[in-house]
Short mmCIF file of C-alpha atoms in Angstrom, two decimals:
data_model
loop_
_atom_site.label_atom_id
_atom_site.label_comp_id
_atom_site.label_asym_id
_atom_site.label_seq_id
_atom_site.Cartn_x
_atom_site.Cartn_y
_atom_site.Cartn_z
CA MET A 173 14.96 -28.57 23.48
CA SER A 174 13.94 -31.27 21.03
CA LYS A 175 16.64 -33.22 19.16
CA ARG A 176 14.80 -32.40 15.95
CA LYS A 177 16.52 -29.78 13.77
CA HIS A 178 14.69 -26.49 13.29
CA PRO A 179 15.03 -23.66 10.74
CA LEU A 180 16.41 -20.38 12.13
CA VAL A 181 15.11 -16.89 11.26
CA LEU A 182 16.85 -13.68 12.35
CA ILE A 183 14.89 -10.40 12.64
CA SER A 184 16.58 -7.04 11.96
CA HIS A 185 14.77 -3.85 13.07
CA GLY A 186 14.73 -0.42 11.45
CA THR A 187 16.58 2.74 12.50
CA GLY A 188 15.75 3.57 16.10
CA GLY A 189 13.96 0.26 16.59
CA TRP A 190 14.68 -2.59 18.97
CA PHE A 191 14.78 -6.38 19.09
CA ALA A 192 11.11 -6.74 20.16
CA GLY A 193 9.82 -4.34 17.51
CA HIS A 194 8.32 -7.21 15.48
CA HIS A 195 7.29 -9.39 18.39
CA ASP A 196 4.06 -10.59 16.80
CA THR A 197 5.88 -11.87 13.72
CA ALA A 198 8.57 -13.47 15.89
CA GLU A 199 5.94 -15.16 18.06
CA THR A 200 4.05 -16.47 15.03
CA LEU A 201 7.23 -17.93 13.55
CA ALA A 202 8.18 -19.51 16.88
CA ASP A 203 4.70 -21.00 17.27
CA ALA A 204 5.13 -22.50 13.79
CA GLY A 205 8.32 -24.31 14.84
CA PHE A 206 11.06 -21.89 13.80
CA ILE A 207 13.87 -20.82 16.07
CA VAL A 208 13.78 -17.01 16.03
CA VAL A 209 16.48 -14.57 17.13
CA ALA A 210 16.06 -10.78 17.14
CA ILE A 211 18.87 -8.34 17.88
CA ASN A 212 19.44 -4.71 18.75
CA HIS A 213 21.83 -3.09 16.28
CA PRO A 214 24.44 -1.15 18.32
CA GLY A 215 24.59 2.48 17.26
CA ASP A 216 21.30 2.26 15.36
CA SER A 217 18.62 1.30 17.86
CA GLY A 218 16.30 3.05 20.26
CA TYR A 219 18.83 2.41 23.01
CA ASP A 220 21.90 3.63 21.13
CA SER A 221 21.66 5.81 18.04
CA SER A 222 24.91 7.78 18.32
CA PRO A 223 26.36 7.08 14.83
CA SER A 224 23.11 6.31 12.98
CA GLU A 225 23.29 9.43 10.78
CA GLY A 226 26.65 8.51 9.29
CA LEU A 227 27.76 5.58 7.19
CA SER A 228 29.38 3.47 9.89
CA ASN A 229 26.26 1.43 10.56
CA TRP A 230 25.85 0.69 6.85
CA VAL A 231 28.76 -1.67 7.51
CA SER A 232 28.13 -2.55 11.15
CA ARG A 233 24.55 -3.67 10.59
CA PRO A 234 25.45 -6.58 8.26
CA GLN A 235 28.36 -7.39 10.57
CA ASP A 236 25.94 -7.56 13.51
CA VAL A 237 23.88 -10.17 11.68
CA VAL A 238 26.89 -12.26 10.68
CA ARG A 239 28.06 -12.30 14.30
CA ALA A 240 24.57 -13.21 15.52
CA PHE A 241 24.41 -16.15 13.12
CA ASP A 242 27.90 -17.23 14.20
CA PHE A 243 26.80 -17.20 17.84
CA MET A 244 23.53 -19.03 17.23
CA LEU A 245 25.15 -21.73 15.08
CA ASN A 246 28.29 -22.29 17.16
CA ASP A 247 28.02 -20.97 20.72
CA TRP A 248 24.35 -20.86 21.69
CA LYS A 249 23.65 -23.57 24.27
CA ASP A 250 21.07 -25.24 22.01
CA HIS A 251 22.87 -24.69 18.71
CA THR A 252 22.58 -28.37 17.80
CA ALA A 253 18.81 -27.83 17.44
CA ILE A 254 19.38 -25.53 14.44
CA ASP A 255 19.53 -26.85 10.90
CA PRO A 256 22.44 -24.80 9.47
CA GLU A 257 21.14 -25.35 5.94
CA LYS A 258 17.82 -23.66 6.72
CA ILE A 259 18.59 -20.08 7.66
CA GLY A 260 16.22 -17.17 7.01
CA PHE A 261 16.29 -13.41 7.44
CA PHE A 262 13.53 -10.86 8.11
CA GLY A 263 14.36 -7.16 7.84
CA PHE A 264 12.24 -4.02 8.16
CA SER A 265 13.27 -0.57 6.88
CA LYS A 266 17.02 -0.32 7.50
CA GLY A 267 16.77 -3.99 8.38
CA GLY A 268 15.56 -4.47 4.81
CA TYR A 269 18.65 -2.59 3.58
CA THR A 270 20.72 -4.89 5.80
CA GLY A 271 19.12 -7.94 4.24
CA LEU A 272 19.72 -6.80 0.68
CA VAL A 273 23.43 -6.41 1.42
CA LEU A 274 23.69 -9.73 3.23
CA VAL A 275 22.13 -11.68 0.35
CA GLY A 276 24.35 -10.22 -2.36
CA ALA A 277 23.58 -6.58 -3.16
CA THR A 278 26.35 -4.00 -3.44
CA LEU A 279 26.09 -0.20 -3.28
CA ASP A 280 26.56 2.52 -5.88
CA PHE A 281 27.58 5.55 -3.83
CA GLN A 282 28.15 7.63 -6.96
CA ARG A 283 24.40 7.53 -7.45
CA GLY A 284 23.98 8.55 -3.84
CA ALA A 285 26.41 11.45 -4.24
CA SER A 286 24.41 12.90 -7.12
CA ASN A 287 21.39 13.19 -4.83
CA CYS A 288 23.27 14.41 -1.75
CA ASN A 289 23.19 18.18 -1.38
CA ASN A 290 22.71 18.84 2.33
CA LYS A 291 25.21 19.20 5.18
CA SER A 292 24.43 15.94 6.96
CA ARG A 293 27.23 13.65 8.09
CA PHE A 294 25.94 11.11 5.56
CA CYS A 295 26.32 13.52 2.64
CA GLU A 296 29.71 14.73 3.84
CA GLN A 297 31.02 11.18 3.77
CA VAL A 298 29.45 10.30 0.43
CA ASN A 299 30.70 13.44 -1.29
CA SER A 300 34.21 13.00 0.10
CA GLY A 301 34.37 9.37 -1.03
CA ASP A 302 34.62 8.13 2.57
CA VAL A 303 32.22 5.28 1.86
CA PRO A 304 32.13 1.64 2.99
CA ARG A 305 33.46 -1.04 0.69
CA ASN A 306 33.44 -4.84 0.82
CA LEU A 307 30.24 -4.97 2.84
CA PRO A 308 29.69 -8.26 4.68
CA GLN A 309 27.51 -10.85 2.99
CA ASP A 310 26.27 -14.14 4.43
CA HIS A 311 25.67 -17.05 2.11
CA ARG A 312 24.14 -19.08 4.93
CA ILE A 313 20.90 -17.16 4.38
CA LYS A 314 18.67 -19.27 2.14
CA ALA A 315 15.50 -17.12 2.07
CA ALA A 316 14.66 -13.55 3.09
CA VAL A 317 11.64 -11.35 3.78
CA LEU A 318 12.41 -7.68 3.06
CA VAL A 319 9.92 -5.09 4.29
CA ASP A 320 9.98 -1.47 3.04
CA PRO A 321 13.81 -1.42 2.82
CA ALA A 322 15.47 1.96 3.31
CA PRO A 323 17.58 3.76 2.37
CA THR A 324 17.43 2.76 -1.29
CA VAL A 325 19.41 5.52 -3.01
CA ALA A 326 22.60 3.48 -3.49
CA PHE A 327 20.90 0.41 -4.96
CA THR A 328 20.53 -0.04 -8.72
CA LYS A 329 19.49 -2.91 -10.94
CA ASP A 330 23.16 -3.74 -11.46
CA THR A 331 24.03 -3.69 -7.76
CA LEU A 332 21.11 -6.02 -7.00
CA ALA A 333 21.87 -8.48 -9.79
CA ALA A 334 23.82 -10.98 -7.68
CA ILE A 335 20.86 -11.82 -5.42
CA SER A 336 19.90 -15.43 -6.12
CA ILE A 337 17.89 -16.71 -3.14
CA PRO A 338 14.08 -16.68 -2.74
CA ILE A 339 12.84 -13.26 -1.60
CA GLN A 340 9.46 -12.09 -0.33
CA THR A 341 9.04 -8.30 -0.55
CA TRP A 342 6.61 -5.94 1.14
CA ARG A 343 6.23 -2.23 0.50
CA SER A 344 3.89 0.48 1.68
CA GLU A 345 2.13 2.78 -0.77
CA LEU A 346 2.62 5.83 1.46
CA GLY A 347 6.13 5.29 2.90
CA ALA A 348 7.38 7.71 5.55
CA LYS A 349 9.07 10.65 3.88
CA GLU A 350 9.76 12.34 7.21
CA ARG A 351 11.95 9.31 7.98
CA GLY A 352 13.55 9.04 4.55
CA VAL A 353 11.38 6.20 3.30
CA ASP A 354 10.39 7.24 -0.23
CA PRO A 355 7.75 4.86 -1.60
CA SER A 356 8.87 5.46 -5.19
CA GLY A 357 12.46 4.55 -4.27
CA VAL A 358 11.37 1.43 -2.45
CA SER A 359 9.21 0.43 -5.43
CA ARG A 360 12.11 0.97 -7.84
CA VAL A 361 14.49 -1.18 -5.83
CA LEU A 362 12.09 -4.02 -5.07
CA ASN A 363 11.03 -4.16 -8.72
CA ASP A 364 14.71 -4.63 -9.62
CA VAL A 365 15.33 -7.54 -7.25
CA PRO A 366 16.02 -10.50 -9.56
CA GLY A 367 14.30 -13.86 -9.51
CA ASN A 368 10.65 -12.76 -9.53
CA PRO A 369 10.26 -12.35 -5.77
CA GLU A 370 6.88 -12.79 -4.14
CA ALA A 371 5.77 -9.16 -3.93
CA HIS A 372 3.15 -7.49 -1.73
CA VAL A 373 1.94 -3.86 -1.68
CA VAL A 374 0.09 -2.49 1.35
CA SER A 375 -2.27 0.51 1.20
CA ALA A 376 -0.80 2.19 4.27
CA GLY A 377 2.32 3.92 5.55
CA HIS A 378 5.72 2.59 6.51
CA PHE A 379 4.91 2.03 10.17
CA ALA A 380 1.91 -0.19 9.44
CA PHE A 381 4.43 -3.04 9.45
CA LEU A 382 5.03 -2.46 13.16
CA PRO A 383 2.66 -4.32 15.50
CA PRO A 384 -0.65 -2.73 16.51
CA CYS A 385 -0.11 -0.03 19.14
CA SER A 386 -1.41 0.00 22.67
CA PRO A 387 -3.51 3.10 23.53
CA GLU A 388 -0.66 4.39 25.71
CA PHE A 389 1.95 4.02 22.99
CA ALA A 390 -0.36 5.55 20.37
CA ALA A 391 -0.86 8.59 22.59
CA SER A 392 2.88 9.09 23.15
CA LYS A 393 4.13 8.13 19.66
CA PRO A 394 1.36 8.91 17.14
CA LEU A 395 3.78 8.87 14.19
CA PHE A 396 4.21 5.12 14.56
CA CYS A 397 0.56 4.35 15.15
CA SER A 398 -1.43 6.48 12.68
CA ASP A 399 -2.90 4.58 9.73
CA PRO A 400 -5.08 5.67 6.80
CA SER A 401 -8.83 5.69 7.32
CA GLY A 402 -10.23 2.20 6.86
CA PHE A 403 -6.91 0.40 7.34
CA ASP A 404 -7.14 -2.23 10.08
CA ARG A 405 -3.62 -2.85 11.37
CA GLU A 406 -4.65 -5.79 13.55
CA ALA A 407 -6.33 -7.59 10.65
CA PHE A 408 -3.41 -6.78 8.36
CA HIS A 409 -0.89 -8.23 10.81
CA ARG A 410 -2.81 -11.46 11.15
CA GLN A 411 -2.53 -12.00 7.40
CA PHE A 412 0.99 -10.55 7.16
CA ASN A 413 2.30 -13.02 9.74
CA VAL A 414 0.54 -15.92 8.04
CA ASP A 415 2.16 -14.97 4.72
CA VAL A 416 5.63 -14.61 6.27
CA VAL A 417 5.35 -18.03 7.93
CA ARG A 418 4.08 -19.60 4.71
CA PHE A 419 7.02 -18.20 2.74
CA PHE A 420 9.64 -19.40 5.20
CA ARG A 421 7.94 -22.76 5.61
CA HIS A 422 7.98 -23.28 1.85
CA HIS A 423 11.64 -22.33 1.38
CA LEU A 424 13.22 -23.47 4.64
CA ALA A 425 11.08 -26.25 6.05
CA SER A 426 10.93 -28.70 3.15
CA GLY A 427 11.23 -32.15 4.69
CA THR A 428 10.90 -30.71 8.21
CA VAL A 429 7.86 -31.29 10.40
CA LEU A 430 6.68 -27.94 11.78
CA ALA A 431 3.66 -26.89 13.76
CA LYS A 432 0.56 -26.16 11.70
#
């Protein structure tokens, strides 16, 4: 490992995802000179989703990220290669929710309760007032890319007001309502993020932000691989990754020599 200091970016997957779920973005960042770490969120990944329907992982997800940053900055064998003042975050779907909390957002569960009228574990907890408080935040994060964050019901303009770092936002026009990703809710929340974030809208569904699918995966999991007619996921990802790298390079790599 070079003695030169490098920016660090952490990647947080969506519900039921896994650490390699954004491998093309991670690889592009690494090729550009960033140190990249991606994690599986216990209890909310494809390997372990036991409590993902309740509220416990609304707290545990930000905690997972704080612990991952602690490890990378203090205990990882090459931690001296990281510039601790140049830390970034990339989050998709529930990873986007995780990022909003980490960079300063709070939650308004009263708003959530007014929209909760089913018998899910989530609604039971919200309606009983058994909701998380004092969610972990991490002021080491200096820039964040937030992609189709969900769920959005507990965010309001007031609960987002404390966010003060540079943000790049991405949202899909179609969302994924069968997975609780309401495009109108995502639009409302991202429009309320303060500081005039760099905003992008994509004419596709929620899962277009996942890497292009192999034929085998597309046959077994069509939900994650079906795009609108005329949408080229491979071409989109080439530009998407370029834009993500450009954003992080601008906000984290000032004065640092990175690969072109």
